[in-house]
Amino acid sequence: MSGIEAFSPKGMLHEGWSTQVDDYAIVCGWALEGKTFLVGDVAGGLYAFEGKSGKLIWQVKDTHKGGLLAMSIHPDGNTFATAGQDGNVYIWESQEGKSTKNLELGKGWVEHIKWSQDGKFLAVVFTKYVYVFDEKGQEHWKSEEHPSTVSAIAWSNSNELATACYGQVTFFDVVSDNVNQKLEWRGSLVSMVLSPDGDIVACGSQDNSVHFWRRSTDEDSEMTGYPGKPSHLAFDQTGTVLATGGSDRVTVWSFQGNGPEGTVPGELMLHTEPISCLAFSHSGMLLASGARDGSVFSWFLQKDGQGDPVGGAFVGNLVSQIAWHPDDSALAAINANGGITVWEFKVRSKTTPQ
Amino acid sequence: MSTKQKVPVTILTGFLGSGKTTLLNRILSEEHGKKIAVIENEYGEVGIDQGLVINADEEVFEMSNGCICCTVRGDLIRVLGNLMKRRDKFDYVLVETTGLADPGPVAQTFFMDDEIRDEFSLDGIVTLVDAAHIEQQLGRSDESSEQVAFADVLVLNKTDLVSDESLDNLESRLRDMNRMARVIRSKQADVSIDTVLNLSAFDLDQVLQRRPTFLEPEYPFEWTGVFTLEEGRYELTLEEGPDPTMSLVLLLDQGKDETSLNSGAESCVRLYAEPEQPLEPGNIVPVGKHVSLQLQSSGTKSFPIDVDKARNIGLFTQHTAEEFSLKITKVKNSTTEDNNSDQNFSEISPAAERVWVAEHEHDDEVGSIAIERVGDVDPEKLNRWLSRLLSEKGVDIFRTKGFISYEGESRRIVFQGVHMLFTAQPDKEWGNEPRRNQLVFIGRNLDEAEMIREFDKCLV
């Protein structure tokens, strides 16, 4: 890394704990109401740490032959699912790391899995197909073949699933097996996020733009001019602002009034290399961002998309994912070197002279 | 920019049955100390034996702007994106494409996608050609011509199934289509690993270091004979022929295999560029010198060759041996040899021969245009011309390579392009080297005369 000096956590990020896993840490999340922090590495290692202390509770090695690709923690936090290059999905219980179910989809990668908000369904992307399983692991629904590999999924409500692939976003009712809506755009969609009310669909596109649709009015717009692919997108809990990567700054579009069309986005500039992950807190307008240079920042955003940094830290390697504790009292970051860092997030009660 | 070494990637193209899998297996099983990840297309001919192999299904993604050079391979971006996270598992990547794939989107992926560009560098494009069937394929499909046009290396495979004469004709046809590529012959994809890996074909500076002129030369000689000789004196004899003189270079220790012949040819191209020395009959043929045999007198002309110890010699001649009934004979040394030995003046047959085919009529749509000019170029004029050329003809221009001498710039400017994607970077200082320009375009239905005229207008 050139020209970057490591700095200790500043502002509202306070020393918590840090540890190390065996390989590139690729997925993470909080389970069991935040008591446990789960991490998966690319080689298929799974780890559970005590949320407060960082003590290792359990670990499992070599879970997915060829490599682990995705993890989704059930909304109740008691179980979670992992998927990988072996074409399998495993369901685990969080307490002891015991596998409770193995779903074999075939020869191909399973790149995306996601529990529905009510935890009734698990959506699984297997190449050009999407499957929905119930909590018991029974297949509940399977999509037709998509025109190309499915690149992103999102639940818009407990029965409706959105899928993105080259050229289209499709909304499926997985209970009545209907296609509710199809939004078309000739481009390679690489990421997708829905606003909390489900009306706005935002996709990052291979042509370095963000494309979005309003489902209620069928209007679509395109935000161009990104230097890179916006692979990371995040809506705040109110659906007012959309944070996007695609460069070394976080570009924030505000949906206030008639926006974001015709408005100037907020630009959060402190990272020195492209953004590699984004996450909004569970309440309030707090955004955390991580970048390829190993820097992590937290920001307070205003409704117009402008924001101010409230904390920063440097973890030394590409930040692959960040996760807010369920009560926003901590922020966790995992990195390409297998490093795990958890900070307490709070307003300083008294300033310590640095 | 991170200072991390980028992982080199070789793209392997070629029609079904051209031997890609054989070549892949050879590369993977050879002891080269590399950890290679292979990205195979879903319809691979047969499974690869070992190594880290990932299947991908050639998803070609166009962009909304409709620009051909923004078209990328979505599956490659996904697979390479995941491979980046397993850097400990491999240090080289090979991407195999199906016979029907257009190499354009594969190559463009390495220029167009920011994340891929940061982690991987396109090392080169290798196209396997089935010597027995390529003629029909070239006539029938655009893909095969494009695969030839994009190649940095053309491996002419299954040469055992085709006569030498057809091979020579085929090779010159391929060379006409693509003058940048090196042509390598093989029987069962048995080529050495370094002909397909670490080519640095997209790093012109390295290419030029290895080969001062990266154009596959049109050789100034038509024939090479390699002779295995003992110590002693030999006679090179020539009969009446079509010309009163003939150029020749004699090299010592010339190997007989394809690679040695090619590298011998490379050095002879340079020797041939030096002024020739006339050599009258009866004079000894010097080693490593460009000589012009004086053949004006009638009857057999003879030139002695002295060999200091048993070795192979290579003769690189302006015309073929047949045209002058060229022979090498051992001169019998009457004092030491007994008379019952072989006949006096026993003729030595060449241990290896190679005919370098001269230019011929070019009738493929795909062809190469080479512009070579000394002097300086006006950067603005050149920019205007190239921008216009690439916007009008970019779809039909597959590869561009070259270097330019800008007026007022002390460094050489190196060009690289795939379709309309174009980079120009300053590279090493000219120093005392004569300043010149060399540009090659490989494309479909290009107007050579017009392009050269346009280029000449850019000269200062």
PDB file of C-alpha atoms in Angstrom, chain A residues 175-295:
ATOM      1  CA  VAL A 175     -46.406 -18.934  -3.796  1.00  0.00           C
ATOM      2  CA  SER A 176     -48.760 -18.652  -6.736  1.00  0.00           C
ATOM      3  CA  ASP A 177     -45.961 -19.237  -9.264  1.00  0.00           C
ATOM      4  CA  ASN A 178     -46.542 -16.067 -11.305  1.00  0.00           C
ATOM      5  CA  VAL A 179     -44.292 -13.545 -12.960  1.00  0.00           C
ATOM      6  CA  ASN A 180     -45.539 -10.294 -11.433  1.00  0.00           C
ATOM      7  CA  GLN A 181     -43.334  -7.924 -13.384  1.00  0.00           C
ATOM      8  CA  LYS A 182     -40.430  -7.873 -15.775  1.00  0.00           C
ATOM      9  CA  LEU A 183     -38.174  -4.845 -16.131  1.00  0.00           C
ATOM     10  CA  GLU A 184     -35.917  -4.902 -19.156  1.00  0.00           C
ATOM     11  CA  TRP A 185     -32.699  -3.099 -19.866  1.00  0.00           C
ATOM     12  CA  ARG A 186     -30.017  -4.138 -22.331  1.00  0.00           C
ATOM     13  CA  GLY A 187     -27.092  -4.360 -20.020  1.00  0.00           C
ATOM     14  CA  SER A 188     -25.268  -6.700 -17.704  1.00  0.00           C
ATOM     15  CA  LEU A 189     -26.742  -6.130 -14.244  1.00  0.00           C
ATOM     16  CA  VAL A 190     -24.140  -6.993 -11.617  1.00  0.00           C
ATOM     17  CA  SER A 191     -25.846  -5.973  -8.382  1.00  0.00           C
ATOM     18  CA  MET A 192     -29.372  -5.227  -7.148  1.00  0.00           C
ATOM     19  CA  VAL A 193     -30.992  -3.678  -4.121  1.00  0.00           C
ATOM     20  CA  LEU A 194     -34.654  -2.845  -3.404  1.00  0.00           C
ATOM     21  CA  SER A 195     -35.901   0.100  -1.377  1.00  0.00           C
ATOM     22  CA  PRO A 196     -37.508  -1.001   1.935  1.00  0.00           C
ATOM     23  CA  ASP A 197     -41.018  -0.359   0.549  1.00  0.00           C
ATOM     24  CA  GLY A 198     -40.126  -2.425  -2.507  1.00  0.00           C
ATOM     25  CA  ASP A 199     -40.953   0.313  -5.022  1.00  0.00           C
ATOM     26  CA  ILE A 200     -37.472   1.227  -6.190  1.00  0.00           C
ATOM     27  CA  VAL A 201     -35.219  -1.339  -7.850  1.00  0.00           C
ATOM     28  CA  ALA A 202     -31.593  -0.237  -8.214  1.00  0.00           C
ATOM     29  CA  CYS A 203     -29.037  -2.215 -10.206  1.00  0.00           C
ATOM     30  CA  GLY A 204     -25.348  -1.663 -10.823  1.00  0.00           C
ATOM     31  CA  SER A 205     -24.491  -2.303 -14.448  1.00  0.00           C
ATOM     32  CA  GLN A 206     -21.326  -3.551 -16.148  1.00  0.00           C
ATOM     33  CA  ASP A 207     -21.250  -0.373 -18.233  1.00  0.00           C
ATOM     34  CA  ASN A 208     -20.343   1.620 -15.095  1.00  0.00           C
ATOM     35  CA  SER A 209     -23.800   2.988 -14.384  1.00  0.00           C
ATOM     36  CA  VAL A 210     -26.608   2.542 -11.875  1.00  0.00           C
ATOM     37  CA  HIS A 211     -29.966   1.806 -13.421  1.00  0.00           C
ATOM     38  CA  PHE A 212     -33.145   2.085 -11.415  1.00  0.00           C
ATOM     39  CA  TRP A 213     -36.840   1.608 -11.866  1.00  0.00           C
ATOM     40  CA  ARG A 214     -39.872   2.753  -9.875  1.00  0.00           C
ATOM     41  CA  ARG A 215     -42.248  -0.209  -9.966  1.00  0.00           C
ATOM     42  CA  SER A 216     -45.363   1.871  -9.275  1.00  0.00           C
ATOM     43  CA  THR A 217     -44.887   4.204 -12.224  1.00  0.00           C
ATOM     44  CA  ASP A 218     -42.746   2.034 -14.530  1.00  0.00           C
ATOM     45  CA  GLU A 219     -40.295   4.912 -14.867  1.00  0.00           C
ATOM     46  CA  ASP A 220     -36.650   4.074 -15.183  1.00  0.00           C
ATOM     47  CA  SER A 221     -33.494   6.167 -15.029  1.00  0.00           C
ATOM     48  CA  GLU A 222     -29.812   5.723 -15.407  1.00  0.00           C
ATOM     49  CA  MET A 223     -26.988   7.338 -13.475  1.00  0.00           C
ATOM     50  CA  THR A 224     -23.834   7.214 -15.576  1.00  0.00           C
ATOM     51  CA  GLY A 225     -20.283   8.448 -15.211  1.00  0.00           C
ATOM     52  CA  TYR A 226     -18.932   5.996 -12.654  1.00  0.00           C
ATOM     53  CA  PRO A 227     -15.285   5.124 -13.273  1.00  0.00           C
ATOM     54  CA  GLY A 228     -15.921   1.484 -12.352  1.00  0.00           C
ATOM     55  CA  LYS A 229     -18.684  -1.061 -11.842  1.00  0.00           C
ATOM     56  CA  PRO A 230     -21.115  -0.196  -9.039  1.00  0.00           C
ATOM     57  CA  SER A 231     -20.996  -3.671  -7.507  1.00  0.00           C
ATOM     58  CA  HIS A 232     -22.104  -2.403  -4.085  1.00  0.00           C
ATOM     59  CA  LEU A 233     -25.386  -0.657  -3.348  1.00  0.00           C
ATOM     60  CA  ALA A 234     -27.274   0.057  -0.118  1.00  0.00           C
ATOM     61  CA  PHE A 235     -30.561   1.759   0.765  1.00  0.00           C
ATOM     62  CA  ASP A 236     -31.075   3.287   4.188  1.00  0.00           C
ATOM     63  CA  GLN A 237     -33.985   1.921   6.260  1.00  0.00           C
ATOM     64  CA  THR A 238     -36.307   4.748   5.200  1.00  0.00           C
ATOM     65  CA  GLY A 239     -35.558   4.412   1.501  1.00  0.00           C
ATOM     66  CA  THR A 240     -34.494   8.061   1.287  1.00  0.00           C
ATOM     67  CA  VAL A 241     -30.910   7.633   0.127  1.00  0.00           C
ATOM     68  CA  LEU A 242     -29.102   5.065  -1.999  1.00  0.00           C
ATOM     69  CA  ALA A 243     -25.361   4.671  -1.386  1.00  0.00           C
ATOM     70  CA  THR A 244     -23.347   3.321  -4.330  1.00  0.00           C
ATOM     71  CA  GLY A 245     -19.768   2.210  -4.954  1.00  0.00           C
ATOM     72  CA  GLY A 246     -18.130   2.093  -8.376  1.00  0.00           C
ATOM     73  CA  SER A 247     -15.209   4.358  -7.481  1.00  0.00           C
ATOM     74  CA  ASP A 248     -13.046   5.341  -4.493  1.00  0.00           C
ATOM     75  CA  ARG A 249     -15.818   7.592  -3.206  1.00  0.00           C
ATOM     76  CA  VAL A 250     -19.278   6.690  -1.979  1.00  0.00           C
ATOM     77  CA  THR A 251     -21.832   8.314  -4.275  1.00  0.00           C
ATOM     78  CA  VAL A 252     -25.159   8.891  -2.474  1.00  0.00           C
ATOM     79  CA  TRP A 253     -28.355   9.555  -4.434  1.00  0.00           C
ATOM     80  CA  SER A 254     -31.266  11.137  -2.597  1.00  0.00           C
ATOM     81  CA  PHE A 255     -34.849  10.155  -3.455  1.00  0.00           C
ATOM     82  CA  GLN A 256     -36.286  13.162  -1.681  1.00  0.00           C
ATOM     83  CA  GLY A 257     -38.841  15.174  -3.668  1.00  0.00           C
ATOM     84  CA  ASN A 258     -38.379  14.507  -7.372  1.00  0.00           C
ATOM     85  CA  GLY A 259     -34.858  13.167  -6.914  1.00  0.00           C
ATOM     86  CA  PRO A 260     -32.494  11.694  -7.705  1.00  0.00           C
ATOM     87  CA  GLU A 261     -33.076  12.652 -11.346  1.00  0.00           C
ATOM     88  CA  GLY A 262     -31.593  16.061 -11.983  1.00  0.00           C
ATOM     89  CA  THR A 263     -29.927  16.306  -8.581  1.00  0.00           C
ATOM     90  CA  VAL A 264     -26.282  16.290  -7.599  1.00  0.00           C
ATOM     91  CA  PRO A 265     -25.382  13.284  -5.448  1.00  0.00           C
ATOM     92  CA  GLY A 266     -23.552  13.462  -2.156  1.00  0.00           C
ATOM     93  CA  GLU A 267     -19.942  12.318  -2.428  1.00  0.00           C
ATOM     94  CA  LEU A 268     -18.170  10.786   0.550  1.00  0.00           C
ATOM     95  CA  MET A 269     -14.445  11.041  -0.055  1.00  0.00           C
ATOM     96  CA  LEU A 270     -11.873   9.487   2.274  1.00  0.00           C
ATOM     97  CA  HIS A 271     -11.104   6.059   0.817  1.00  0.00           C
ATOM     98  CA  THR A 272      -8.119   5.933  -1.526  1.00  0.00           C
ATOM     99  CA  GLU A 273      -9.181   2.880  -3.523  1.00  0.00           C
ATOM    100  CA  PRO A 274     -12.518   1.624  -4.864  1.00  0.00           C
ATOM    101  CA  ILE A 275     -15.345   0.790  -2.470  1.00  0.00           C
ATOM    102  CA  SER A 276     -15.633  -2.933  -1.729  1.00  0.00           C
ATOM    103  CA  CYS A 277     -18.613  -3.022   0.671  1.00  0.00           C
ATOM    104  CA  LEU A 278     -21.421  -0.825   2.006  1.00  0.00           C
ATOM    105  CA  ALA A 279     -23.874  -1.312   4.881  1.00  0.00           C
ATOM    106  CA  PHE A 280     -26.476   0.908   6.500  1.00  0.00           C
ATOM    107  CA  SER A 281     -27.148   0.661  10.216  1.00  0.00           C
ATOM    108  CA  HIS A 282     -30.461  -0.864  11.368  1.00  0.00           C
ATOM    109  CA  SER A 283     -31.732   2.493  12.521  1.00  0.00           C
ATOM    110  CA  GLY A 284     -30.780   6.020  11.669  1.00  0.00           C
ATOM    111  CA  MET A 285     -28.792   7.347   8.752  1.00  0.00           C
ATOM    112  CA  LEU A 286     -25.490   5.709   9.584  1.00  0.00           C
ATOM    113  CA  LEU A 287     -23.520   4.252   6.705  1.00  0.00           C
ATOM    114  CA  ALA A 288     -20.413   2.084   6.941  1.00  0.00           C
ATOM    115  CA  SER A 289     -18.139   1.693   3.936  1.00  0.00           C
ATOM    116  CA  GLY A 290     -15.061  -0.434   3.286  1.00  0.00           C
ATOM    117  CA  ALA A 291     -12.603  -0.245   0.401  1.00  0.00           C
ATOM    118  CA  ARG A 292      -9.881  -2.189  -1.394  1.00  0.00           C
ATOM    119  CA  ASP A 293      -7.226  -0.183   0.454  1.00  0.00           C
ATOM    120  CA  GLY A 294      -8.310  -1.691   3.789  1.00  0.00           C
ATOM    121  CA  SER A 295      -9.959   1.467   5.116  1.00  0.00           C
TER     122      SER A 295
END
